[in-house]
Coordinates of C-alpha atoms and ligand atoms in Angstrom, one line a residue:
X1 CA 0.0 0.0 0.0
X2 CA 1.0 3.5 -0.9
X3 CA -0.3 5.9 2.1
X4 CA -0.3 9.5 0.7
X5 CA -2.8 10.4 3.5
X6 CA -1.0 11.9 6.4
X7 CA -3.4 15.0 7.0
X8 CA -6.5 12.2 7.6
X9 CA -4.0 9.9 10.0
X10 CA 0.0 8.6 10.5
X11 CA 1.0 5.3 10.8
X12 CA 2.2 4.7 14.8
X13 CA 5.8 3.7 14.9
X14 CA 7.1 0.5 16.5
X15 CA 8.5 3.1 19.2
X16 CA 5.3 4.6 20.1
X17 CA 3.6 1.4 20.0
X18 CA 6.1 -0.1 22.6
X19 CA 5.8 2.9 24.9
X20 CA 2.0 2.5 24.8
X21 CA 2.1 -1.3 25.3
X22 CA 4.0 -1.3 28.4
X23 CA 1.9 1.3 29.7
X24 CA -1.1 -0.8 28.9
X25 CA 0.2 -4.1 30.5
X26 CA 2.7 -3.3 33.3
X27 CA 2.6 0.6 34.6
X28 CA -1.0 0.3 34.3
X29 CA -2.3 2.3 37.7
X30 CA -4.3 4.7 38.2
X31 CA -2.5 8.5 38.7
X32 CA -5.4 9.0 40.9
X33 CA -4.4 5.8 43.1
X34 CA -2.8 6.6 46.7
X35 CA 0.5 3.6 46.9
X36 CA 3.2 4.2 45.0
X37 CA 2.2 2.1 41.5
X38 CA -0.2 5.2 41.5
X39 CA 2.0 8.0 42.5
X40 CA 4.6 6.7 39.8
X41 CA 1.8 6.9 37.0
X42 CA 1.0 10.9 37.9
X43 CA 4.7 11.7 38.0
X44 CA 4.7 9.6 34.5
X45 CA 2.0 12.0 33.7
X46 CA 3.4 15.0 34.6
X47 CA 6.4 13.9 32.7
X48 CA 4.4 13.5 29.3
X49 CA 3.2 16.4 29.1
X50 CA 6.5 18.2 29.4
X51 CA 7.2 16.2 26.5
X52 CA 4.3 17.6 24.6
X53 CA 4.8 21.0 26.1
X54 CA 8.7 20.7 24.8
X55 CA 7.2 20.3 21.2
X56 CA 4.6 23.0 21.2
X57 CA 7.1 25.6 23.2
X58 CA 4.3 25.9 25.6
X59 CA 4.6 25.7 29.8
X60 CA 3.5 22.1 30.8
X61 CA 1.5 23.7 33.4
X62 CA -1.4 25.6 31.1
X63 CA -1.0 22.7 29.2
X64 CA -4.3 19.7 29.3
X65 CA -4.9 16.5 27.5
X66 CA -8.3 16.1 25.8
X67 CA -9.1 13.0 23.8
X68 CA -9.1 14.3 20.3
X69 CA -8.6 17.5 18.2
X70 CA -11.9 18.1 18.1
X71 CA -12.8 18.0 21.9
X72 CA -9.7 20.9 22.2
X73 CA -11.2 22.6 19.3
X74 CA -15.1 22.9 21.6
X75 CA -13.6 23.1 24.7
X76 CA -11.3 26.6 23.5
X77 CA -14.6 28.2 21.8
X78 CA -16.7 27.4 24.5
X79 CA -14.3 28.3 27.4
X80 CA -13.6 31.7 25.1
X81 CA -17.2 32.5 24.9
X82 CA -18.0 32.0 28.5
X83 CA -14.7 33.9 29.9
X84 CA -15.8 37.0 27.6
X85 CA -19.5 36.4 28.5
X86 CA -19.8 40.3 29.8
X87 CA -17.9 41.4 26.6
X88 CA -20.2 40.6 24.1
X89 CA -21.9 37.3 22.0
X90 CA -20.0 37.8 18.5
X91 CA -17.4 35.5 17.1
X92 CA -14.8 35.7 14.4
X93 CA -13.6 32.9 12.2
X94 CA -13.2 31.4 8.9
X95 CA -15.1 29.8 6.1
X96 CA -12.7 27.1 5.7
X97 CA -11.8 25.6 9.7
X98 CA -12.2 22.1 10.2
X99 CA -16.0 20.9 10.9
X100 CA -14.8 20.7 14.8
X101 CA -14.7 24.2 14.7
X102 CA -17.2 25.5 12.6
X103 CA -20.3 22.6 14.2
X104 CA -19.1 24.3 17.4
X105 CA -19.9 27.7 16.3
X106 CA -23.3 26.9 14.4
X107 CA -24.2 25.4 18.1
X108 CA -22.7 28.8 19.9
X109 CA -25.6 30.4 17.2
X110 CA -27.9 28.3 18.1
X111 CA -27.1 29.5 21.9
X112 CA -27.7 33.4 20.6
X113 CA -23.9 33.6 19.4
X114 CA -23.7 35.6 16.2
X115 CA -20.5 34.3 14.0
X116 CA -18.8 36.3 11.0
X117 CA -17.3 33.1 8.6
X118 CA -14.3 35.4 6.6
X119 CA -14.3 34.2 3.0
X120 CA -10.9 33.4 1.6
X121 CA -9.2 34.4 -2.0
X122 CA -9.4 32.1 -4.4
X123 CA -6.3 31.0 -3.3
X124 CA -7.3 30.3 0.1
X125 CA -5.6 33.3 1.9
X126 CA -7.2 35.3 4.6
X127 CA -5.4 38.2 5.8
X128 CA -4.5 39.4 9.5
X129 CA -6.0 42.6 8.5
X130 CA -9.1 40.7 7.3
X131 CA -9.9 38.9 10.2
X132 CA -8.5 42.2 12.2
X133 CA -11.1 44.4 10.4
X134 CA -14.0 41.7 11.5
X135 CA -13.2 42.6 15.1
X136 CA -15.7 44.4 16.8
X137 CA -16.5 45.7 20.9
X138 CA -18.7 42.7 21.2
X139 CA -16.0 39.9 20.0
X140 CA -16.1 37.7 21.9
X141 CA -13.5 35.4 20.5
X142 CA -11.6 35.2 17.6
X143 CA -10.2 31.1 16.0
X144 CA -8.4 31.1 12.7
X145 CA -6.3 27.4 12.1
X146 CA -2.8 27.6 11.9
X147 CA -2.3 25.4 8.9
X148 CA -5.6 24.1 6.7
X149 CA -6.2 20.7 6.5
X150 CA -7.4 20.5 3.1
X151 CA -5.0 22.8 1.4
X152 CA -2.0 23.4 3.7
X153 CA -2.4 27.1 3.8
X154 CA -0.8 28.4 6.6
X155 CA -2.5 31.2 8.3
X156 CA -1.7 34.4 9.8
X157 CA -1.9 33.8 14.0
X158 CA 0.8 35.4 15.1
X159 CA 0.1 38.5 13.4
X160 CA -3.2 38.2 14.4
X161 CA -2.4 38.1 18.0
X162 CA -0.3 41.1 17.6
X163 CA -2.9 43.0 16.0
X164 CA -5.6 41.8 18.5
X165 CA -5.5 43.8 21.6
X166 CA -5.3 47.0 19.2
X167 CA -8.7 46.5 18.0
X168 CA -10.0 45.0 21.3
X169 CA -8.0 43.5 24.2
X170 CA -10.5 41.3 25.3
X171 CA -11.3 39.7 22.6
X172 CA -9.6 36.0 22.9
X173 CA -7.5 34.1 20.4
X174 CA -7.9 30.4 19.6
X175 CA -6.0 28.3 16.8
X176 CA -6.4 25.0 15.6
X177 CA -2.8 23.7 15.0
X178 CA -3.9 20.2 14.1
X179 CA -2.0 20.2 11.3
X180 CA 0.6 22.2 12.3
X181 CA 1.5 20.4 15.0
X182 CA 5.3 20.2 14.3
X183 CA 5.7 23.6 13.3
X184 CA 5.0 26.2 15.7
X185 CA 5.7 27.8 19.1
X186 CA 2.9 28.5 21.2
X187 CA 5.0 31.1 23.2
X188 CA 5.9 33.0 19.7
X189 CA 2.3 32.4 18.2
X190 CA 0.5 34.4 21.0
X191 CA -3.0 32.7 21.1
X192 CA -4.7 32.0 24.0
X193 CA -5.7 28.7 23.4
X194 CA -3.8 26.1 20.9
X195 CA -5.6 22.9 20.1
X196 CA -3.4 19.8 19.0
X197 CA -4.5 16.1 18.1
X198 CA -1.6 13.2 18.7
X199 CA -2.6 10.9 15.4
X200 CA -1.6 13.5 12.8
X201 CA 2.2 13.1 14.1
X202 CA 2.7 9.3 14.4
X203 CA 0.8 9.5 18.0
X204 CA -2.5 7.3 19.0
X205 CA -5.9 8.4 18.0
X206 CA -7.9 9.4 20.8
X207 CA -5.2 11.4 22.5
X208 CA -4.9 15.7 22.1
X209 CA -4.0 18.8 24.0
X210 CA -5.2 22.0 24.7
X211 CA -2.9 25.0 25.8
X212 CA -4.1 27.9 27.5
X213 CA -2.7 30.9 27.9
X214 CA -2.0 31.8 31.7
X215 CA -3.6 35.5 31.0
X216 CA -7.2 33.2 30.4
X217 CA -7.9 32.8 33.9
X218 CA -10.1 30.5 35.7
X219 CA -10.9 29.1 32.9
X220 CA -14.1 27.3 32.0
X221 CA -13.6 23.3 33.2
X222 CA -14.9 21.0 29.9
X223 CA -15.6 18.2 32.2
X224 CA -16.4 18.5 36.0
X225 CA -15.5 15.1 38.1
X226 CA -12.9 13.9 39.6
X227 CA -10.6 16.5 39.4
X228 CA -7.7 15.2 36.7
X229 CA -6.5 17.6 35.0
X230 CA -6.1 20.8 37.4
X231 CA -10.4 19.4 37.5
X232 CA -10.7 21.4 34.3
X233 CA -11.1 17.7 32.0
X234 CA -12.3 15.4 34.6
X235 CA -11.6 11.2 33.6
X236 CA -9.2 9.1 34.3
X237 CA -6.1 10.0 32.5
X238 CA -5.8 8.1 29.1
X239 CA -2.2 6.7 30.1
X240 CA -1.3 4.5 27.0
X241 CA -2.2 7.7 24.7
X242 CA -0.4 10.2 26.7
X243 CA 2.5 7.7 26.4
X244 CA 2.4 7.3 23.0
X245 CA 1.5 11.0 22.3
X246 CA 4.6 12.1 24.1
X247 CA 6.9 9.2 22.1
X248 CA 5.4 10.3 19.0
X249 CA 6.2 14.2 20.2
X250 CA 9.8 12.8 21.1
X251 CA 10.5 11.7 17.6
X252 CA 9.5 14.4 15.6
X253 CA 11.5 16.8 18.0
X254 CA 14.7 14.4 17.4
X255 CA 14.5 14.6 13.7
X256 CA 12.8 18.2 13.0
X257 CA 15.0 20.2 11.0
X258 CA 15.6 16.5 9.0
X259 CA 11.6 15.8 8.6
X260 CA 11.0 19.2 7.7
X261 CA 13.7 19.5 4.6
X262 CA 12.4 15.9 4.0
X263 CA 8.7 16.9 3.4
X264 CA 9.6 20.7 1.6
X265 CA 11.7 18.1 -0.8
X266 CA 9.1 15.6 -1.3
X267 CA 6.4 18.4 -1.9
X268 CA 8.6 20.0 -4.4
X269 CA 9.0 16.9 -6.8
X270 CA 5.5 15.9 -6.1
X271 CA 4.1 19.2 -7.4
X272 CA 6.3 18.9 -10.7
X273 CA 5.8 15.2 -11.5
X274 CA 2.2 15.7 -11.3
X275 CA 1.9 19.3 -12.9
X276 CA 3.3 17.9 -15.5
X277 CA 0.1 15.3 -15.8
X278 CA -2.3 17.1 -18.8
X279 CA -5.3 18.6 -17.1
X280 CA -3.9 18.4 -13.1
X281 CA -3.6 21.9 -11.7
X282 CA -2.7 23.3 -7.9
X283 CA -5.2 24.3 -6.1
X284 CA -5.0 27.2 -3.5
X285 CA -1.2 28.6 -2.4
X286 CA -0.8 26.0 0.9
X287 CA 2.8 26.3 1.9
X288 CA 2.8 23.9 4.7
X289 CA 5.4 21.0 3.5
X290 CA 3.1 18.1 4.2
X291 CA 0.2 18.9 2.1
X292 CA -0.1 19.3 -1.6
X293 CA -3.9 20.1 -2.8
X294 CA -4.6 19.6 -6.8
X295 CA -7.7 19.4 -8.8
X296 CA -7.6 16.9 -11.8
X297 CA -9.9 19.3 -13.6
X298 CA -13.2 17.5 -15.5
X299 CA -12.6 14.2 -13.7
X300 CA -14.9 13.7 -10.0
X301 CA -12.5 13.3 -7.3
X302 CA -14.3 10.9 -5.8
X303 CA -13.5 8.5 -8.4
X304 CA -9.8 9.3 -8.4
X305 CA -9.5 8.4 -5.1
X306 CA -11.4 5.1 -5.7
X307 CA -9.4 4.2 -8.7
X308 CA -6.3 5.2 -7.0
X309 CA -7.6 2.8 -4.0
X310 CA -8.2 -0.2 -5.8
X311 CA -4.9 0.4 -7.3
X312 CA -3.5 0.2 -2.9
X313 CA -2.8 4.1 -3.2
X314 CA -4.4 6.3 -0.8
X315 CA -5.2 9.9 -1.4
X316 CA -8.1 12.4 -0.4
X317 CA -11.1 14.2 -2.2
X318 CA -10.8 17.1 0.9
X319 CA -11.5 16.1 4.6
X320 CA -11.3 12.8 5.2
X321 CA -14.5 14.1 7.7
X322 CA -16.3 14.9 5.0
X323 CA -16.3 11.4 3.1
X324 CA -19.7 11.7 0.5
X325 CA -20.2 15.5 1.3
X326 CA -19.0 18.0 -1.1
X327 CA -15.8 20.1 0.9
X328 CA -16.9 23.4 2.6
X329 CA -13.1 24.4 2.1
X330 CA -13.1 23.8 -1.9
X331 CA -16.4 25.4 -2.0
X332 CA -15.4 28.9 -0.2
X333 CA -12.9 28.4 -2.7
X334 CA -15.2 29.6 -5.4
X335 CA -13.3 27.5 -8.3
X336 CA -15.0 26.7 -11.9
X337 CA -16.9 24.3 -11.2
X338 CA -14.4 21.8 -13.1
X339 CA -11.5 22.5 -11.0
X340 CA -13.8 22.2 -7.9
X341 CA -15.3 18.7 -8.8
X342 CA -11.7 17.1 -9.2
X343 CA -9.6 18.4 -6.0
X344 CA -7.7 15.6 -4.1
X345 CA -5.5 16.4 -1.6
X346 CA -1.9 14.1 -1.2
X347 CA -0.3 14.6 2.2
X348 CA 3.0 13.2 3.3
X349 CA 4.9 11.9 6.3
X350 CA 8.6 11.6 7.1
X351 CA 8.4 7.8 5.7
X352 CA 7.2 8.7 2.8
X353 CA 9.5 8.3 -0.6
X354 CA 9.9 10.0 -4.3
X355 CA 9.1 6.1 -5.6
X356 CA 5.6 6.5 -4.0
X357 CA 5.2 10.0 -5.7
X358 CA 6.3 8.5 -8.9
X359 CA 3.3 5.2 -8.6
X360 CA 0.9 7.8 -7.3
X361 CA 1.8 10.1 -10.7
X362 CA 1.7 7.0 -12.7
X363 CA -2.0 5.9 -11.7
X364 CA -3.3 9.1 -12.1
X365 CA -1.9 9.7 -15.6
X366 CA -3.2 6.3 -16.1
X367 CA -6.8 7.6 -15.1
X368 CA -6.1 10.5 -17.1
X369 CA -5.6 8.9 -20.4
X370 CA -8.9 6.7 -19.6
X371 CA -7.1 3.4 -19.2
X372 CA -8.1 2.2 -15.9
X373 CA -12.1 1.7 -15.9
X374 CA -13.5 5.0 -14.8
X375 CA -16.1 4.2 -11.8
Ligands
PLP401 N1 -8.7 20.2 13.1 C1 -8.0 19.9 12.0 C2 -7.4 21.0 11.2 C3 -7.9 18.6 11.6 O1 -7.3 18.3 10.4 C4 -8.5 17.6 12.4 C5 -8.5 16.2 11.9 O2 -8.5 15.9 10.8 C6 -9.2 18.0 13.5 C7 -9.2 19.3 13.9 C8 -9.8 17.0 14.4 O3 -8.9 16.2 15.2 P1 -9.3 14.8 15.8 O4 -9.3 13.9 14.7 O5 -8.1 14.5 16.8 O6 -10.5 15.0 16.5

């Protein structure tokens, strides 16, 4: 199989898998327990997180696991809107977020929120100034992702951030870094809360983080109970996830610099072998090195990705969370309807190789020409 779907998932290295396996069968306590099998498992805990902290250049104390992207995505909106309760029931984000953040909002409307969705270019850029401009007394928070999971444009947040308190210091700042995981420093980026998901870097599914900036105070708990986690996400920690979340963080901080020349290589040849394919053009002006969007223009993507799969090459028509829905990211795209009907998205991991690009280019020329049975 040829996995050119890194955005949707990552493969779990041996490592990771070993880390989480030993949790699972021998340090298996609770952190919550009172001997010392227990107290071990909190200091292992605390220790994981520093790990994940160390990654996202964030303190390890404002920083709390959640089970998935998504639950960090809700719990930052909804903690935002209920800090700045007195400050107004607006929200700014974008047309093109993940579904975790924009379901979120279209509940915060249903709640009396009113949300402004900024349109991107045709290219998928939003400006700081654009979302800056949105910005009004009553915002009440502002989230814009740090990198787009369809198209790997990589948005403004840090100049956001800096921009913020000038057009109102209240207002609070949340990113989705899912898929930028890798690539940022929380300190430097300035948001005030900075969701991240563990399977998108060789981690478990099931497994995130949220970050919160220490000026959010008393912040709103996502899950009262027991207490874990500062009693802001009650539940018993998730042990094997955090373990393999922070191996998975370990390895990608050992071989950044190498991963990230790796991917900005990879993406390079990829875009030439297949713009040289009659009829494939890019799509939007993504930067981020793991994702490369293009649109096969006349041919449905959803049949290019189940040609491609019966030939044990895996690619994506947008948002792997958006399987047999048309993408609300390549629609607020506004592309002739040709180019819009034949996006697929290819992203890449550190394991990935030039031969795979070169089978991938090969099977879609092959769909190109007509030679493999259209579905
Ligand atoms: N945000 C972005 C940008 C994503 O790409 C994803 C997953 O695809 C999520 C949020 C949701 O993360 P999770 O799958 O951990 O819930």
């Amino acid at each position: 199989m040829i996995y050119l779907d890194h955005a949707a998932t990552t493969p779990v290295p041996r490592e990771v898998a070993s880390a989480m396996y030993e949790v699972l069968t021998e340090q298996f306590g609770n952190p919550s327990s009172q001997y010392p099998f227990g107290a071990e498992m909190k200091k292992r805990v605390e220790g994981w997180r520093e790990t994940v902290a160390a990654l996202m250049d964030c303190p390890a104390d404002r920083l709390f696991f959640t089970s998935c992207g998504t639950e960090g995505d809700n719990w930052a909106l909804r903690a935002a809107a209920w800090q700045n309760r007195h400050v107004g029931r607006h929200i700014v984000t974008t047309a093109v977020e993940h579904s975790a953040v924009l379901e979120c909002c279209k509940w915060l409307e249903r709640d009396g929120y009113e949300v402004t969705y900024l349109a991107p270019d045709q290219d998928g850029t939003i400006t700081a100034a654009q979302v800056l401009e949105a910005v009004r007394p009553d915002t009440a928070a502002v989230s814009v992702m740090l990198v787009n999971n369809e198209l790997g444009t990589v948005y403004p947040v840090a100049d956001i951030a800096k921009g913020l308190p000038l057009r109102n210091p209240k207002t609070l700042l949340h990113t989705d870094a899912v898929q930028g995981l890798t690539a940022f420093s929380a300190r430097r980026l300035g948001a005030d809360f900075v969701t991240v998901s563990a399977h998108k870097i060789g981690g478990p599914k099931g497994i995130g983080a949220l970050y919160i900036n220490p000026r959010v105070k008393n912040p709103r708990p996502l899950l009262p109970g027991g207490g874990q986690e500062k009693s802001l996400r009650s539940g018993t920690e998730a042990t094997a996830q955090m373990a393999g979340f922070a191996r998975a963080a370990e390895l990608r901080l050992e071989r950044l610099e190498e991963n990230r020349a790796h991917l900005e290589s990879l993406r390079a040849y990829a875009r030439e072998t297949l713009l040289s394919i009659p009829d494939i053009v890019p799509v939007g002006a993504g930067t981020a090195p793991h994702i490369l969007a293009l649109s096969l223009a006349g041919w449905p993507a959803g049949n290019i990705v189940n040609d491609l799969g019966n030939q044990g090459i895996c690619v994506s028509a947008g948002s792997a969370c958006h399987q047999g829905k048309p993408s609300h990211v390549i629609a607020a795209l506004r592309l002739p309807k040709r180019v819009a009907s034949g996006v697929i998205r290819l992203s890449f991991g550190p394991e990935t190789t030039r031969a795979e690009i070169d089978a991938c280019a090969q099977a879609l020329r092959r769909h190109h020409d007509g030679r493999m049975p259209m579905l």
